PDB file of C-alpha atoms in Angstrom:
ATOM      1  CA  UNK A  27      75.342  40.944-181.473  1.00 37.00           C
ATOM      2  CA  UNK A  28      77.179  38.744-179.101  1.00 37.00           C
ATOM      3  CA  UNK A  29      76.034  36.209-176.964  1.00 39.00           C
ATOM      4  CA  UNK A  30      75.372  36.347-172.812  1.00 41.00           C
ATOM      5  CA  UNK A  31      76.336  33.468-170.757  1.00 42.00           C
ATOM      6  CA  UNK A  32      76.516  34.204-167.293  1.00 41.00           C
ATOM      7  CA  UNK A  33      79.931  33.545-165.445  1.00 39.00           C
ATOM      8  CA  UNK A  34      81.821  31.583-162.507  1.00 36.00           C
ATOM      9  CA  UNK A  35      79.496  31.205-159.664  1.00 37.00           C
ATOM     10  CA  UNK A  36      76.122  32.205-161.270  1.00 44.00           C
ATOM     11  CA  UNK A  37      76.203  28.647-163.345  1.00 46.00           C
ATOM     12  CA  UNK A  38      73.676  26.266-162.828  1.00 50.00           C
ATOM     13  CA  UNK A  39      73.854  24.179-165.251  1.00 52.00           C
ATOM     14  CA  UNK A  40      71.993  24.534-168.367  1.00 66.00           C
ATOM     15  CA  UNK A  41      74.681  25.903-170.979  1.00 68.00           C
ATOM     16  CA  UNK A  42      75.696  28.175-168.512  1.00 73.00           C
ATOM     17  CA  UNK A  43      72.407  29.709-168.272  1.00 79.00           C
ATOM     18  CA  UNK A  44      71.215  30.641-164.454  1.00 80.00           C
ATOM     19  CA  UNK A  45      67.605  29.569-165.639  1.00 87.00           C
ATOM     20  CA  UNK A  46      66.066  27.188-167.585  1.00 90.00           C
ATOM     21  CA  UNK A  47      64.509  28.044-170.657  1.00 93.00           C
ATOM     22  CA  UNK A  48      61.212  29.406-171.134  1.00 95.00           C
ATOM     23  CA  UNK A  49      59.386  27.034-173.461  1.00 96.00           C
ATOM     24  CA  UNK A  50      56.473  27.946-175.648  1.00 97.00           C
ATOM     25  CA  UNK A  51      54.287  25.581-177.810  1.00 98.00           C
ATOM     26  CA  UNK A  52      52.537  26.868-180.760  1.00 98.00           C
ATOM     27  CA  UNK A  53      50.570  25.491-183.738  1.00 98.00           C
ATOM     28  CA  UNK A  54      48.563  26.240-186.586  1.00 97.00           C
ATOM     29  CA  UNK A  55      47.157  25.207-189.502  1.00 97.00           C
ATOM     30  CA  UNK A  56      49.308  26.497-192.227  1.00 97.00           C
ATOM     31  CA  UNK A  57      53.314  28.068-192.170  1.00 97.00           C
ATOM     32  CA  UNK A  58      55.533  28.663-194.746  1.00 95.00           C
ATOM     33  CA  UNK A  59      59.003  29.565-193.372  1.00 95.00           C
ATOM     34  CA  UNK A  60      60.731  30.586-196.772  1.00 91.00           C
ATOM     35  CA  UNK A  61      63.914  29.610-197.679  1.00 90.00           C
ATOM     36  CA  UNK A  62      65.785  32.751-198.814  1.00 82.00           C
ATOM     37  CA  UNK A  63      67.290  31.060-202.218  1.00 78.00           C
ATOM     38  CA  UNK A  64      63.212  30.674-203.382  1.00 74.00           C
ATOM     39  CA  UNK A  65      61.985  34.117-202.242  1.00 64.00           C
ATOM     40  CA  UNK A  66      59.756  34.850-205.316  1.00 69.00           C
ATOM     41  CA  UNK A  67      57.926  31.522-205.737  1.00 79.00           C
ATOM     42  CA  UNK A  68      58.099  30.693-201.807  1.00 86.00           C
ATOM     43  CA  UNK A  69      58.805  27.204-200.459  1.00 92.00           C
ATOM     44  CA  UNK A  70      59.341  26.526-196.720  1.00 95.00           C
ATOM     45  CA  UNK A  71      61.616  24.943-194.558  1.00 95.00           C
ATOM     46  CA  UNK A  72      60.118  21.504-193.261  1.00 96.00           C
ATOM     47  CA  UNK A  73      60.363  23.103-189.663  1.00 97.00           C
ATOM     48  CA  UNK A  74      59.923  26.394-188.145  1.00 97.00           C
ATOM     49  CA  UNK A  75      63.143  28.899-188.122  1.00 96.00           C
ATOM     50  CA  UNK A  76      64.893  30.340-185.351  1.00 95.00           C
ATOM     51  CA  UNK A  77      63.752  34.120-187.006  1.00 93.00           C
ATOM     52  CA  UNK A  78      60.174  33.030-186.991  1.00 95.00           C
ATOM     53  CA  UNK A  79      60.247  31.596-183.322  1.00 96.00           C
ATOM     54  CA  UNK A  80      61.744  35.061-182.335  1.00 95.00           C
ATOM     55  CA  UNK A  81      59.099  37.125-183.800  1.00 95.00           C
ATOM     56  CA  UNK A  82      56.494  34.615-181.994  1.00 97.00           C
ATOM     57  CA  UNK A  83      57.492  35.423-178.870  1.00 97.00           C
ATOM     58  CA  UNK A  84      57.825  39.250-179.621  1.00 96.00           C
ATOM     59  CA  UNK A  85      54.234  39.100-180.715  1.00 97.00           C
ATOM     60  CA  UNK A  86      53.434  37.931-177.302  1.00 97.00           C
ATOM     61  CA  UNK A  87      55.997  40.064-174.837  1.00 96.00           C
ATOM     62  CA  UNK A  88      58.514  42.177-175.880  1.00 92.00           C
ATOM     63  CA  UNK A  89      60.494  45.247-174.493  1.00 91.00           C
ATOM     64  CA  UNK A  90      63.235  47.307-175.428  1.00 89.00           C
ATOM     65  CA  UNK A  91      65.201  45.936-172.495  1.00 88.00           C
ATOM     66  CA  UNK A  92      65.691  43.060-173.688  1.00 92.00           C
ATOM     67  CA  UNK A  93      65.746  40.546-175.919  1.00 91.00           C
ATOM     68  CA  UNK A  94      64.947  36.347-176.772  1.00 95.00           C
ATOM     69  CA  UNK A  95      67.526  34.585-178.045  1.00 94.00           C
ATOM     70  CA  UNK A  96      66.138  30.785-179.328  1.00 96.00           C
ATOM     71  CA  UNK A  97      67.887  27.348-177.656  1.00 96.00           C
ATOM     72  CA  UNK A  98      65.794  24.835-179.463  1.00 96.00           C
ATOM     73  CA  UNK A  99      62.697  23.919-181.561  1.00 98.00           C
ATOM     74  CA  UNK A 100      60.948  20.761-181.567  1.00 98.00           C
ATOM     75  CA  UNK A 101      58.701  19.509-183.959  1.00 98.00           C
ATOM     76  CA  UNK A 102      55.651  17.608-182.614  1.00 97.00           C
ATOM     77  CA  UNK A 103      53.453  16.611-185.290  1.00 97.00           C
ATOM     78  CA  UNK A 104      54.326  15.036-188.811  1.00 97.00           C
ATOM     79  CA  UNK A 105      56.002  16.983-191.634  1.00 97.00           C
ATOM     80  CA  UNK A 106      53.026  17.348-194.083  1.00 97.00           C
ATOM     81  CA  UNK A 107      53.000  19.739-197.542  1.00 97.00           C
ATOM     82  CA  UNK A 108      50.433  21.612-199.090  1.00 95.00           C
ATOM     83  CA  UNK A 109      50.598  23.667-202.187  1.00 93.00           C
ATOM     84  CA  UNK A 110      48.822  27.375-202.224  1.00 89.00           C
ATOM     85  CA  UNK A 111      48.099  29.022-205.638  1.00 88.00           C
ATOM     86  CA  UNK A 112      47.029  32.884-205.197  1.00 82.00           C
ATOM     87  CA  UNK A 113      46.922  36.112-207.041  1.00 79.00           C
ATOM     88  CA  UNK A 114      49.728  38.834-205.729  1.00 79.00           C
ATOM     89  CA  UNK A 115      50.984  41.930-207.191  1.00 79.00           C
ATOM     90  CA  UNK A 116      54.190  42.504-208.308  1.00 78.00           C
ATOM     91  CA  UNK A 117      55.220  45.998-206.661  1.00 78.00           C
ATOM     92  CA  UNK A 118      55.793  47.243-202.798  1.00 76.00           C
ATOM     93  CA  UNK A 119      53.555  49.875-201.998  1.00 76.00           C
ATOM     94  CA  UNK A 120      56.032  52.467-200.927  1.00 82.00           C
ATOM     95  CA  UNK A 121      55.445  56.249-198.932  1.00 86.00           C
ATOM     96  CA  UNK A 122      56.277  58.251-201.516  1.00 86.00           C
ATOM     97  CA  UNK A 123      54.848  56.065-204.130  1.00 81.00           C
ATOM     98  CA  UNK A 124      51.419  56.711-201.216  1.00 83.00           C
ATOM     99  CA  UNK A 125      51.734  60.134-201.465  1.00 86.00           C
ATOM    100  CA  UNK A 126      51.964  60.811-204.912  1.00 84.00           C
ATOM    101  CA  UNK A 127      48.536  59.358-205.625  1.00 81.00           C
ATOM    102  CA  UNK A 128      47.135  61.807-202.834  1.00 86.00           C
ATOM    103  CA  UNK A 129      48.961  64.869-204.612  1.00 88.00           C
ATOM    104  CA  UNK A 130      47.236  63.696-208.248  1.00 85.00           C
ATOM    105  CA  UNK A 131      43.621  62.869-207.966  1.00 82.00           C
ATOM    106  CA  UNK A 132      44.072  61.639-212.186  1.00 82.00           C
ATOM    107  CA  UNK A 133      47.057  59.547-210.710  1.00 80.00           C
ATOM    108  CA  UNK A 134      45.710  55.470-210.331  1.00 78.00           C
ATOM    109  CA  UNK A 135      47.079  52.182-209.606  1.00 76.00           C
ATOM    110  CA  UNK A 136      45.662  49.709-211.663  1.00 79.00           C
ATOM    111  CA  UNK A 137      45.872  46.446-209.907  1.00 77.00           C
ATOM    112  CA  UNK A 138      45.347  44.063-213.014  1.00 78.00           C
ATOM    113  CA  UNK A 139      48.416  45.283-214.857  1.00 80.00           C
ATOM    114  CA  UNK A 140      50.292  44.349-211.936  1.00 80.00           C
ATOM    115  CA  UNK A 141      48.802  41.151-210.947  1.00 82.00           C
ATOM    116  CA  UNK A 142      50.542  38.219-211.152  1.00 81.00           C
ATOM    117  CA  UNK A 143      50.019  34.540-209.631  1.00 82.00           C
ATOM    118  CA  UNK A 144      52.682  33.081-206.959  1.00 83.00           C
ATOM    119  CA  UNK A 145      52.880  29.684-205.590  1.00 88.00           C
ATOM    120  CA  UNK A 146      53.555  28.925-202.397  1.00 90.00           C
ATOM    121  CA  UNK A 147      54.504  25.764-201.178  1.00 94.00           C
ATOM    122  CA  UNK A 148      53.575  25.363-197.462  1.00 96.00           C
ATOM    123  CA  UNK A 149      53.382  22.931-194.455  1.00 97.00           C
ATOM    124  CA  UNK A 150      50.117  22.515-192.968  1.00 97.00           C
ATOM    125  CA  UNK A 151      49.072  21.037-189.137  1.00 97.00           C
ATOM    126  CA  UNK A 152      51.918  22.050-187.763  1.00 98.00           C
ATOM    127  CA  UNK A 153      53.155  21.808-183.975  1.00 98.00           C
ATOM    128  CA  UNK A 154      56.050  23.136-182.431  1.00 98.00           C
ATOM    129  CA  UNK A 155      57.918  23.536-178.783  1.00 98.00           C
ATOM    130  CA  UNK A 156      60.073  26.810-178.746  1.00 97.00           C
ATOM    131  CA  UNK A 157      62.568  26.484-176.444  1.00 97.00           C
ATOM    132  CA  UNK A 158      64.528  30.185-175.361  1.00 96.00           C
ATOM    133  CA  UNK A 159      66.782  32.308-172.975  1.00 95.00           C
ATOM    134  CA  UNK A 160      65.488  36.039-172.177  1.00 93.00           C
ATOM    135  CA  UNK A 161      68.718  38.157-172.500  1.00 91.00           C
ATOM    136  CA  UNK A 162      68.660  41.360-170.398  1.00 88.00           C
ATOM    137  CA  UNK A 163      70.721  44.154-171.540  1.00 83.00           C
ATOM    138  CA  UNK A 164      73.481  45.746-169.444  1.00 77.00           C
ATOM    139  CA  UNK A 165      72.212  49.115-169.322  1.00 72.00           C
ATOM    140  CA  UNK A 166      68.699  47.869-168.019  1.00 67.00           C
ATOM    141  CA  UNK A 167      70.141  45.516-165.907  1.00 61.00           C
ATOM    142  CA  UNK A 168      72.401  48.542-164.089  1.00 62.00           C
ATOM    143  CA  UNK A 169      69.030  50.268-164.451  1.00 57.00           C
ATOM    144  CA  UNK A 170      68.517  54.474-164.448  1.00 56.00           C
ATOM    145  CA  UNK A 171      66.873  57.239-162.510  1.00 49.00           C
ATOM    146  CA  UNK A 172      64.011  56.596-160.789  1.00 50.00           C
ATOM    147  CA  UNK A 173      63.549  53.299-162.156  1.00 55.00           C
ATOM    148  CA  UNK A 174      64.998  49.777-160.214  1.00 57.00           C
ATOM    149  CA  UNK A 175      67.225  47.493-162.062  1.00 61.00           C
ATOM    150  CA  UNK A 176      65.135  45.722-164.839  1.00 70.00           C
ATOM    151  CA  UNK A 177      65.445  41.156-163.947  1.00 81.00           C
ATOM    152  CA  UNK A 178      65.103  38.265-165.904  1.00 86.00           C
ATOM    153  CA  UNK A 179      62.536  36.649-163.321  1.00 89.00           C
ATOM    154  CA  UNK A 180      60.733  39.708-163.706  1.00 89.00           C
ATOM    155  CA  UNK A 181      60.418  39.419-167.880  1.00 92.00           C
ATOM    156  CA  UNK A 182      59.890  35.247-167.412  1.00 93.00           C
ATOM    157  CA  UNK A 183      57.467  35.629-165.441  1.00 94.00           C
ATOM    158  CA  UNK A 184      55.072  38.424-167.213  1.00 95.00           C
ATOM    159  CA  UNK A 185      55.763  35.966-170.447  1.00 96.00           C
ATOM    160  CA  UNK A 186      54.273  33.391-168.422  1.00 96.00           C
ATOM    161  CA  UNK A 187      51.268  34.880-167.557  1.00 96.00           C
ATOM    162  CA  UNK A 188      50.783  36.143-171.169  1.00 97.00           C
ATOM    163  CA  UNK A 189      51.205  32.760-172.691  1.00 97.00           C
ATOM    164  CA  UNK A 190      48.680  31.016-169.922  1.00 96.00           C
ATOM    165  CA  UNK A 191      46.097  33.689-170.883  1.00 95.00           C
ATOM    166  CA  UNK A 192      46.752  34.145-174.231  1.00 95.00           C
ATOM    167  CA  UNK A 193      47.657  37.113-174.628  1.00 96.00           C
ATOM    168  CA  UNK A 194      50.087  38.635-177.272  1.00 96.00           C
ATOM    169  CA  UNK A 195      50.948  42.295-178.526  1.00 94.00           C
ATOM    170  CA  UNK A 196      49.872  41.631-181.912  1.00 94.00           C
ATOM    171  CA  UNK A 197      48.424  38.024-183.201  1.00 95.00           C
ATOM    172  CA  UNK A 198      51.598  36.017-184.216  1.00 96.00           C
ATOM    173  CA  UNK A 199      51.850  34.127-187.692  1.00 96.00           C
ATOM    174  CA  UNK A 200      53.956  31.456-189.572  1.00 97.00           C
ATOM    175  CA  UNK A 201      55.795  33.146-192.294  1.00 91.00           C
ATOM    176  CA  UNK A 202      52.860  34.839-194.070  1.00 89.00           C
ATOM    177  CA  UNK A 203      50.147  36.746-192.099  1.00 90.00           C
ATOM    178  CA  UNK A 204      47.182  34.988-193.057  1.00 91.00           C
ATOM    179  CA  UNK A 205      49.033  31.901-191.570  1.00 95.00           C
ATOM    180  CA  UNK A 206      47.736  32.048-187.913  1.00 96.00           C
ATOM    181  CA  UNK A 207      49.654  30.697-184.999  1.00 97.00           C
ATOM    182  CA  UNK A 208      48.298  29.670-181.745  1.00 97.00           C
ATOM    183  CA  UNK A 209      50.311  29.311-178.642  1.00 97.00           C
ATOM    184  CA  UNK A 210      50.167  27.931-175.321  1.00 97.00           C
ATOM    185  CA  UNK A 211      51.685  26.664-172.158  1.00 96.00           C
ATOM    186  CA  UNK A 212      54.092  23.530-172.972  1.00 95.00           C
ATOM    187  CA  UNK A 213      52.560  20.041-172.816  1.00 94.00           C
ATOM    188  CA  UNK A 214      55.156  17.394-171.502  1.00 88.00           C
ATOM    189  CA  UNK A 215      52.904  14.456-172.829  1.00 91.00           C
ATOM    190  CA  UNK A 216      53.615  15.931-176.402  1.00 94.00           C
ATOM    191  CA  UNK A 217      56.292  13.186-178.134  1.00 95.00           C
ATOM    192  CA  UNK A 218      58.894  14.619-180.135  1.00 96.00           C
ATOM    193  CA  UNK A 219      58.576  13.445-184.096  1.00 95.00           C
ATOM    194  CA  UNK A 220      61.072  11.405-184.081  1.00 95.00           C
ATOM    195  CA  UNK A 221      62.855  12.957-187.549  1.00 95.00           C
ATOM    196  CA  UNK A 222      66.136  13.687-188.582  1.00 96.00           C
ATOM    197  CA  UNK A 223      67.450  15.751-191.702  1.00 96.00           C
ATOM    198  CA  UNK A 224      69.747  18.020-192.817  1.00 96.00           C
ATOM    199  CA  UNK A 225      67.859  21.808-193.931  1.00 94.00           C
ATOM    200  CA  UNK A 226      70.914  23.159-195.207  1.00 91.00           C
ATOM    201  CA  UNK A 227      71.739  27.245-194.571  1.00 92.00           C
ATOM    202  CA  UNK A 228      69.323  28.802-191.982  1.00 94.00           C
ATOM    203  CA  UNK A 229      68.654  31.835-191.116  1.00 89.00           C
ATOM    204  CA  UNK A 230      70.192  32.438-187.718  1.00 90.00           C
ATOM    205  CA  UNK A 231      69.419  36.154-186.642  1.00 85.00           C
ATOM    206  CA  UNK A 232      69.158  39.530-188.020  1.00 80.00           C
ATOM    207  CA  UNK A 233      71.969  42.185-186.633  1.00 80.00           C
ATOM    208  CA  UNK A 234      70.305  46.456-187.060  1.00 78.00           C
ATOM    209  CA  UNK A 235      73.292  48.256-187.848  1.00 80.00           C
ATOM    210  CA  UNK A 236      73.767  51.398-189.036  1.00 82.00           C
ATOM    211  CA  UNK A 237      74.776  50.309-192.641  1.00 80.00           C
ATOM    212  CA  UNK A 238      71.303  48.372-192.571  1.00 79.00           C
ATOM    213  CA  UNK A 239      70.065  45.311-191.631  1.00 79.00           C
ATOM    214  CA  UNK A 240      73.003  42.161-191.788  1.00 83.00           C
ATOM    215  CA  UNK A 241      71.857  38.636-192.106  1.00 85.00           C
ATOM    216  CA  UNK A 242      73.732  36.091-190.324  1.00 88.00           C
ATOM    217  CA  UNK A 243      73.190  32.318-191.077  1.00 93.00           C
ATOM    218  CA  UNK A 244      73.804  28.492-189.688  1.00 94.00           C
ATOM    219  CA  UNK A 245      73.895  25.130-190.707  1.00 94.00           C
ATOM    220  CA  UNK A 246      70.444  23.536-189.760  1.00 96.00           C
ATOM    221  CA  UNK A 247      69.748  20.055-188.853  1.00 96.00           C
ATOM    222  CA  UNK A 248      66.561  18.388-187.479  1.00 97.00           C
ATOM    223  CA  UNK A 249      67.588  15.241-185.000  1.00 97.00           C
ATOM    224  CA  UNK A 250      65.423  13.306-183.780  1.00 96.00           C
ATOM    225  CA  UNK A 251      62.777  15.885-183.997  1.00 96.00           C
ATOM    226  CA  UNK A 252      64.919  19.065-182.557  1.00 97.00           C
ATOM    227  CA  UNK A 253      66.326  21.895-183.924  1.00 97.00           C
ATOM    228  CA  UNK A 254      69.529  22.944-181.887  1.00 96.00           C
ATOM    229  CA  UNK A 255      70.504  26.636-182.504  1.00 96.00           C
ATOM    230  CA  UNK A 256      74.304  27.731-182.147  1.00 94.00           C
ATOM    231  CA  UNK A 257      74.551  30.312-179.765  1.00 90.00           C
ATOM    232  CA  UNK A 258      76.425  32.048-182.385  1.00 90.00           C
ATOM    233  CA  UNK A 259      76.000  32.094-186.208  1.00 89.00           C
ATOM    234  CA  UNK A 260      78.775  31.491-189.278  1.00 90.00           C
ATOM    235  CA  UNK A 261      81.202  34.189-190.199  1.00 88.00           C
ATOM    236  CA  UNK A 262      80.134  36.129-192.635  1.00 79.00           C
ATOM    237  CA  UNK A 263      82.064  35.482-195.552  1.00 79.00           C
ATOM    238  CA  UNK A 264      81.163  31.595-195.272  1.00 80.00           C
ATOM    239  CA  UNK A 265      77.593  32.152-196.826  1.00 76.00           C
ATOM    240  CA  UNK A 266      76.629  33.588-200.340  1.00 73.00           C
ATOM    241  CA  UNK A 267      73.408  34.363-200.714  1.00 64.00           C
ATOM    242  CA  UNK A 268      71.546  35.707-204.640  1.00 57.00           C
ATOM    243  CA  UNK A 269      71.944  39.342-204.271  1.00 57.00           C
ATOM    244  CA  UNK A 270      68.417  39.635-206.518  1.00 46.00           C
ATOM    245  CA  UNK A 271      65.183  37.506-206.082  1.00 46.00           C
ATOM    246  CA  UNK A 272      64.743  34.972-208.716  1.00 42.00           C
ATOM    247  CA  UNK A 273      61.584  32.558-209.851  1.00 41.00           C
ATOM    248  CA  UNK A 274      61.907  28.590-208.847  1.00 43.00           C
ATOM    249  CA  UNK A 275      60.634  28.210-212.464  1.00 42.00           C
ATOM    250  CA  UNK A 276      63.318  29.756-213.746  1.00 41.00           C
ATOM    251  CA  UNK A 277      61.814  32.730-215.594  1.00 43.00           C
ATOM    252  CA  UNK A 278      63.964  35.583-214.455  1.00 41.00           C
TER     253      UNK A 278
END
């Protein structure tokens, strides 16, 4: 996945972007953003990720056309921790796992021999100001028959009206589902936290190809209360990631 910057005469400033961002602000009162090295027992990044900001604002608009690509987060209220205790289970429900129990009616899951209790060590209160370019794809752009060219003042503004109403495709969340997030027009009078700290390896994007899904990752850094995203990630033999979950209490 390679990045779009428009060319010569169509720059306005901006990065090279013909418009300025769209900016949405969003908040909620719990998020857990999970760093991938403590997948099992989960523990957030102190701010929201550029992966979690992208599926925000594909919960509110979203076509096939195109797609968001994320400039800049800022973080508007205090970085403040809260620890969850809750029962889980152990095992992914899969489809043929689904359809198994339907074929035997003697077949059943028993739920307390896989139970098993999971931290999870979250922010709460949290604020945020997503900041990102709508990237419309070639094809759409040349558009096909019977159908006009698909614009990006056409897909800003639909997202604008959507975020002024409120209204979303499905109701977006921070990390975990039961973590609600709210969003909103931008407010200006908002101050920036004024923070600064290295997060270490982020996650930058996901690329679908047809070997599967590839992560791709960046160095993260909160200054002054904003978190600038590369328009492209790191190569991908500069991160190593654990091939297999393991427990931050070291039992497996």
């Amino acid at each position: 996945m390679s990045t779009t910057v428009v060319s010569g005469q169509d720059r306005r400033g901006n990065g090279g972007w013909s418009f300025p961002d769209v900016v949405v602000e969003t908040w909620g009162k719990l998020a857990c953003f999970t760093r991938p090295e403590l997948k099992t027992e989960r523990v957030s990044y102190q701010v929201m990720t550029p992966s979690a900001a992208h599926g925000l604002l594909k919960a509110i608009f979203w076509k096939p056309e195109f797609r968001y690509m994320i400039r800049r987060i800022e973080v508007l209220e205090p970085i403040r921790w809260m620890r969850v205790r809750r029962n889980e289970v152990q095992s992914v429900v899969t489809a043929p796992r689904v359809k198994a129990l339907r074929a035997d009616r003697r077949a059943r899951y028993d739920v307390e021999e896989d139970r098993d209790q999971r931290s999870t060590m979250a922010l709460r209160d949290v604020r945020y100001r997503v900041h990102a370019q709508i990237v419309v794809s070639p094809e759409a752009h040349k558009g096909s028959a019977g159908f006009a060219p698909a614009s990006q003042e056409k897909y800003r503004e639909q997202l604008r009206r959507r975020v002024e109403r409120g209204a979303c495709f499905s109701q977006p969340f921070f990390g975990c589902r039961e973590f609600t997030a709210f969003f909103g027009p931008a407010d200006p009078g908002r101050r920036v936290l004024e923070h600064t700290e290295e997060l270490g390896v982020m996650l930058h994007s996901i690329a679908y190809t047809p070997e599967g899904e590839r992560y791709r990752w960046f160095r993260a850094r909160v200054d002054s209360g904003v978190l600038e995203v590369p328009p492209e990630a790191l190569p991908d033999d500069a991160v190593a990631m654990p091939e297999a979950p393991w427990r931050a209490d070291g039992r497996g």
